[in-house]
Amino acid sequence: MGLLDKARKLSPWLIHYDCGSCNGCDIELLACLTPLYDVERFGIVNVGNPKQADILVVTGTVNQQNKHVLKNIYEQMPDPKVVVAIGVCACTGGIFRDCYNVLGGIDKVIPVDVYIPGCPARPEQILKGIELAIDKLAEKRNNIREEKKDVV
Amino acid sequence: MQAGLFINILLPFAIASIIYFVKNVKVRNILIIVTAGLVIMSSVYIWFEKPGRIPAGSIIGVPLDKIIEVMDFLLGLYILYISISLKKWYLVMLSLAQVIPMLIFEVIIGPNLEVKDALYIDNLSMVLNLIVSIIGTLIWVFSIRYMAEDEEHKKIYPSRQNRFFFVLILFIGAMNGLVLSNSLTWVYFFWEITTLSSFLLIGHDKTKDAINSAIRALLLNSFGGVAFVAAIIIAYYEYGTLDIQKIVALRPSGLLLEPIVLLCLAAFTKSAQIPFQSWLLGAMVAPTPVSALLHSSTMVKAGVYLILRLAPAFRDTWVSDMVAIFGAFTFVVASLFAIGQSNAKRILAYSTISNLGLIIAAAGINTPASIAAGILLIIFHAISKALLFLCVGTIEHHIGSRDIENMRGLFTKMPYTTVLTVIGLVTMLLPPFGVLLSKWLVIETASSNPLLVLLIAIGSALTVMYYTRWIGILLTGTASQDKVEKETEPPSISVPLTLLAIGSVLISLFVTNVFNVMVAPEVISYYKRIGIKASEGMLSMSIGAFNLFPVFLAMGVAMVLGLIFFRKSNVSATPYMCGETIKDYKYAKINNELQTVEEIVVRNYYFEDLVSERKLVKWVNAIAIILILMIFGVMIL
Amino acid sequence: MIILKIIFALIVLPIVGGLIVGIDRKLTARLQGRFGPPVLQPFYDFIKLIGKERQLVNGFQALSVFIYFVSSALSLLLFVLRQDLLMIIFVMSIGAVFLVVGALSVKSPYSQVGSQRELLQMMAYEPLLILVIVSMYLVTGSFSIRAIANYPVPLFFKLPLIFLVMSIVLGIKMRKSPFDISASEHAHQEIVRGVLTDYSGMYLALIEAAHWYDLVLLLGIIMLFFANNWLVGAAIALIYVIFEIFIDNVTARLTVKWMMQFTWIVGLALAVVNIAWLYFVR
Amino acid sequence: MVEAKEITIENLLDEVKYYHDSGYRFVTTTCIDMGDKFQIYYHFDKDMKLENLKLIVDKNTRVPSISSIYFCSILSENEMQDMFGIEFDGLVVDYGGKFLLGEDSPLTPQAHIQVIKKPSAETAEDKKGETDKSSKESDNKKSDSL
Amino acid sequence: MSDRSIIPFGPQHPVLPEPIHLRLVVEDEKVVEALPAVGYVHRGLEKLVDIKSTDQMVYVVERICGICSCMHGQAYCQGIEQLMGIEIPERAKYLRVIWAELHRMHSHLLWLGLLADAFGYESLFMQTWRVREKIMDILDRTSGNRVIISVNIVGGVKKDIDAELQKWTLESLNDVERELREIYDIMKDDYTIKKRTVGVGVIKAEEAYELGLVGPMLRASGIAQDVRMTGYAAYKDLDFEPVVEKDGDSYARMMVRMRELFQSIDLIRKAFEKMPGGEINVKVKGSPDGEVISRVEQSRGEVLYYIKANGSKNLERLRVRTPTFANVAALLKIVPGCQLADVPVLVLTIDPCISCTER
Amino acid sequence: MVLKMGIRLFKNLFTGPATRLKMREPFEKQRGHIDIDIEKCIFCGRCSRECPSGCIKVDRKAATWELNPFECIICGVCVDVCPTKALSMLKEFRDPSDKKSLKGYKGTPPTRPTKGSNSDDAEKSVKSPEKKASDSKKNEVA
Ligand code: SF4
Ligand code: SF4
Ligand code: SF4
Ligand code: SF4
Ligand code: SF4
Ligand code: SF4
Ligand code: SF4
Ligand code: SF4
């Protein structure tokens, strides 16, 4: 089991959903993939497919149009999974939270595990946030195990 | 013995005539089932007796030979009558071209025509005989219910089932006769009966389409008939006998091969090889049992049977090589055309053509191993194809379509039939099942001829394409949203289907036994050697070996594991749709019809622009004709 | 002995395959100026995937995956046991077919389009692979690996063009540019991950592992070109992989149409020329 | 500062056609809510010089779409339809008021919705039930700062 | 049976960094119909003028989109300045040019990378983004932030670039130029890239006009239109020729953006050379009144700000017509008829920026 | 064609990765996060009014200054407008966290210049975790 936990920490795959961000946070997330920051050295792969991802990374605010998309993606991810909100938009709605079409942060729709502030969040910040998310992932797994035990 | 043969060949004729007049459906059905049992038993009986050569007997003092001659003539006249009543001048010409020479020939040669051993029963003929007797009768049983439904669907009143069963049953007799006969005139007689049955059954529905297709079938088969007549006449003059065994033993060469090549040509037409493929495709308008029986498992096999039978006669000649290339060419082209089809029966028809091509190629390679491969292929193909056709028929009656696009997610509607269909498809497509095993044998034996291998390699890759996607879409579904319905089929449909499915798997499992018992002796009797050892689930040659049991074992393990983990999985997931849900996918919120929720459909690729039958068929036919001419050409070499 | 061989084929070799994939990822990263993941990354991924929730859209996915996995493992096993090469290819094709069947059994358009393309890819490489094997037969007179491996001269000298043809096959099977059409290694493709789109968790892991088996098998076939010296063969196979990685990094993904044209025209032509040359030399 | 030629619904299409035929590029439309009327600008560009048409319409009148002349105007016209509820005749592709807006979005938001400051999400959560108080507080703040 | 497949493309799709939905109808691999659905990013920020003051709106419009945020701020500020009749210091004008051109560069590089990614050329993606990081460093160091640099304010700019920074920037730019040359050579005649771009998605000059395209899209079709030529900010003093390509296909669009990178480097160098000293902003008093249209050439083309003020602290109406809003029309034109594999490439060649399209 | 890219790649291979394995030092102008020297603050509320994002709450009576870092867009306006330079922009960015917490400070009301005793610089995290939990549960159900 220890091996599994270790592997989980070493191989977090993420999916990015741009939930109506201004692209500021998006491109910083993309920058994390590029040579200078290279998240792949932590085993992180941007798989772009909820079914194969462990970490859902969301940028931008939730609006009336994409809330169901966000929910769908979250639900398609297999357990254990964590959600990271990048940028103040995803955390609270940021500067746009007063707009008529904006619901606010993504925690209005799905549970969020890690909030990364900043507008935009810097790549370094994102890396840190994902690190935090990876720890959460291990925790979550333990929770699941316990839940399963309860059921049995 | 005589009784066995009698039941096997003549009983169907007799019963057919009775059934034509039986109005009571129940009586008719019982009669059919009883006959089916008798025919199967007789066939098995003959198999165990295996008497070899049998002299022609006589009925009430009249020698059978004479009877056949007369019947032959009458049959010719009947076809002529049909041709005239159809008012197709070319048909009339072709019929005349058969009847008149035959008449003159018979009048001139008269009693000399007689072949002493009119019947010859060996493994090859028994393989065909068993296929015809067992699969054929299973299809009778299947037809009982099927035809009732069919007439209901198509609103055919009054019932034409009597006529249908008349032909269907009579046909089995003819087919059995054909494969057991040793005299060319006898073969020709039965050959013509099968042509006629095919014509009658294709035209059964009497729609315009059906009649046109029937005429086309009659036309092309008559062409083959003409070739057959020519072959008989020339053979008589060149060899002085019409005894097939004697001819084969002669091993003629050079121009003397002419009658054999003509017989091959006749066989090509019967086996619907390119450029004669069009009649078989047209024949798909017939009710499905007809397609299963005549147009995949039995009648079209008559052609390849004849070639396999004659193969030892022309081994090691250029003709043989050309025949192989011709067969391989058909194999590729028919597979290519199959890719462009979405009509299930047409796919099966093309697949039949291509497999027959492969058998012909095997015959043309003409080594003991390849002949063995050809015979194996006949067996496996017959079972799987019959199963597939019957499944498609059943499906068609349920969903009202034979388009594979409409069979998407069929598993949720008719799980039982779908599984059987998948078994049929898998046995056609994958190792360790027999069809692929035979293909493997063919490739290995063909490999000294690179051109042949190239063609076969391409052809088998194409085959994978059209079968795989069919299997795939049959199983399509989303477990959380599509509930699997229960399916009940009447026994007269489910029993033949199940038997065929089980048979197709079992026979592959026991392929070594089948090989040793049925195939090997045949090949050895002609070639004196075989070069293949079959034992312990393994077929081995000097150049390679196929290990069957590990593959079976592994597949079994995989299936068990799959089942276990399927049970342990959460099957409520939905497919990935870019964040949209499959349920309420309303792409583009446009105002015109757009707010409707539309299902996502994805279609297979059919490459209409690339593999368009219409565009290519001209070229392909031209190449095929050139190849046939070359067969004649190389004879001179 | 046979037990050892089975263990070797079923456990050691896929680990080698995984390592090759790991090296591939590291090397790719380095070529791109990145630091790259650890070489053992594929195994971490594998273990993690095994531990994820098992999700299926359709039960036949599970069946298909296991058949794919088992047939890949079996084909490698048969290879190690030096069976008939052509049969091995056919056994491998069971897996390929079922991978497609599994993908087709899902209603997602991406899986479906991916499987159509996967079928086209199979159509592209299968004839080539068969020709490769047949040409080996033509030289050695046998399909059995035992005989091929014992052939005294390296096959490479007789089949140089066929050796090149293997690069096309390997490129397609490794899903490398320009042939990563039905399912690219990265999801950044118009059809997401094609046939793999709807697999997750353990099933994805098994597909990954089956991929390792396939990879080793293909490299084994490449090694056969130098069969009289396994070490040289292994070295060449490794160089071959590096070559594929290099090609992957200097080309864009091309289209299905281009692939079909290229494989059937260039690939078949190379094979045919080589075979014709064999005849000529004889 | 924005020079514009005034037009009416009747000659809108003719004018637009004129611009189209004399080689102007369609830039966009701008709609302004004037209270009881809408004012719509049509902007055209040629050699980087902007030409504007000004159309003033009553609310609830249907405006002819220019998308049959300039296909690309569908985007901005659909947007106006969303945001102001103006209906267009002959819109080539009609998203029916759901071009930019989602199912649950407010209708014609730019025409009547007054955006107000939502209280900070956290504070609202924190002080649930004390909304009155907090608003009072903010009032206080306002008066403080004034 | 319908002989067409329907494929939903987006909103969450790995090749699309932004949410847009295309309903594709395909026959085999050929796309016969494409209908976009948007709104996944629509926030409604134009309406924020109700509660944000004129000054605060600068920060809102910068967040219309993070990619050329600086140019949004610039366009907005220029509009307000025009309304209020403010003449900003010369140095501020040059600084605006410099930052705008840096933004253009990072945007084009970003786009090049994404395009490479769209046709599966991963190493090229890495390469361009690696170069881009150098630009990001320049932005970071000169303004204090990498992406949304927030330097524009009504009345000028907030930050200055001192002599030392200037030197460092120019040196960095030399590096960048060298590496860009390399990439340019690679992209110019790579067989596989050409295979995927040449002749794909052709838009002829007349069509481009008809569709109302802007920016590189228009210039790739052979029309030399560039709002910078109107000479706003300091552009009137930095003579330059718009980059034009004739063919109007994906390749031409790629080349236009490629060459604009060099043009930008050039402009930055010239701007540094000519930049006068002095103040960088002026104090602004009062509130604007009246209406104005302000246009600026962004990386993706012309942005048009319509600003209507009524003399109070808040504006009455703000409308932004962003470049992608104009260019999306091109998709409707070029996607039908293309191959399925080309869809991402075509979507990317218009360089879509959905967040500013939907605001 | 392949060559040019190939050369580039080999260069990459041999010059080593460009990856910054450690975080680089922030540039001097870098906008990281807002900090307050609560002692200097006179609770005039100007920062709160000018803030584009509206994420500062100043309560003059209670002498509290509260920032929601998860709404702050780090534009620096507040720093520019603060009359007493109580606010400053630090270079370091704020760390991600697993919950959204406010930064609340309690200072001394300017009217009463007693110093030190009741200033309280401790961070105040958002209370009522139960409410949060119930919220997320609701989301799961919906
Ligand atoms: S947090 Fe800022 S940069 Fe990020 S998406 Fe929101 S506005 Fe853009
Ligand atoms: S379902 Fe098809 S085959 Fe059956 S009766 Fe109807 S049309 Fe004929
Ligand atoms: S495919 Fe790989 S390199 Fe390309 S963007 Fe995705 S993760 Fe990055
Ligand atoms: S600007 Fe648009 S296309 Fe470009 S990276 Fe951002 S989201 Fe993607
Ligand atoms: S044009 Fe695109 S990149 Fe530029 S600001 Fe607008 S949305 Fe952003
Ligand atoms: S400090 Fe400045 S802003 Fe605050 S109350 Fe005094 S004058 Fe007004
Ligand atoms: S930095 Fe900007 S957003 Fe943050 S508190 Fe200060 S003024 Fe408000
Ligand atoms: S931080 Fe500065 S601006 Fe804000 S309340 Fe305190 S003194 Fe006033």
Coordinates of C-alpha atoms and ligand atoms in Angstrom, one line a residue, chain A residues 95, chain E residues 56 59 63, chain F residues 31 33-34 47-48 50-56 65-69 71-81 87 89, ligand 7:
Chain A
I95 CA -12.7 41.2 -10.1
Chain E
Q56 CA -11.0 51.2 -11.8
Y59 CA -8.0 47.1 -14.3
R63 CA -8.7 41.4 -17.5
Chain F
R31 CA 4.2 42.4 -7.4
H33 CA 1.2 40.4 -2.3
I34 CA -0.1 43.3 -0.3
C47 CA -7.7 51.9 -0.2
S48 CA -11.0 50.3 0.2
E50 CA -10.1 52.8 -4.8
C51 CA -9.5 49.1 -4.9
P52 CA -10.8 47.9 -8.3
S53 CA -11.7 44.6 -7.0
G54 CA -13.3 45.8 -3.8
C55 CA -11.5 43.4 -1.6
I56 CA -10.5 45.6 1.3
W65 CA -8.6 46.4 8.2
E66 CA -9.4 43.3 6.3
L67 CA -8.2 42.0 3.0
N68 CA -9.5 39.1 1.1
P69 CA -6.4 37.8 -0.7
E71 CA -10.2 38.5 -4.4
C72 CA -7.2 40.8 -4.6
I73 CA -5.9 41.2 -8.1
I74 CA -2.6 42.6 -6.9
C75 CA -2.8 45.7 -8.9
G76 CA -1.2 47.9 -6.4
V77 CA -3.7 50.7 -6.5
C78 CA -4.2 50.6 -2.8
V79 CA -0.5 50.9 -2.2
D80 CA -0.4 53.9 -4.4
V81 CA -3.2 55.7 -2.8
L87 CA 0.4 49.5 2.7
M89 CA 3.7 45.5 -2.0
Ligands
SF4_7 S1 -3.8 45.3 -4.8 FE1 -5.4 46.1 -6.0 S2 -6.9 44.5 -5.7 FE2 -5.5 44.1 -4.2 S3 -6.2 45.1 -2.5 FE3 -4.9 46.6 -3.5 S4 -6.2 47.7 -4.8 FE4 -7.3 46.0 -4.2

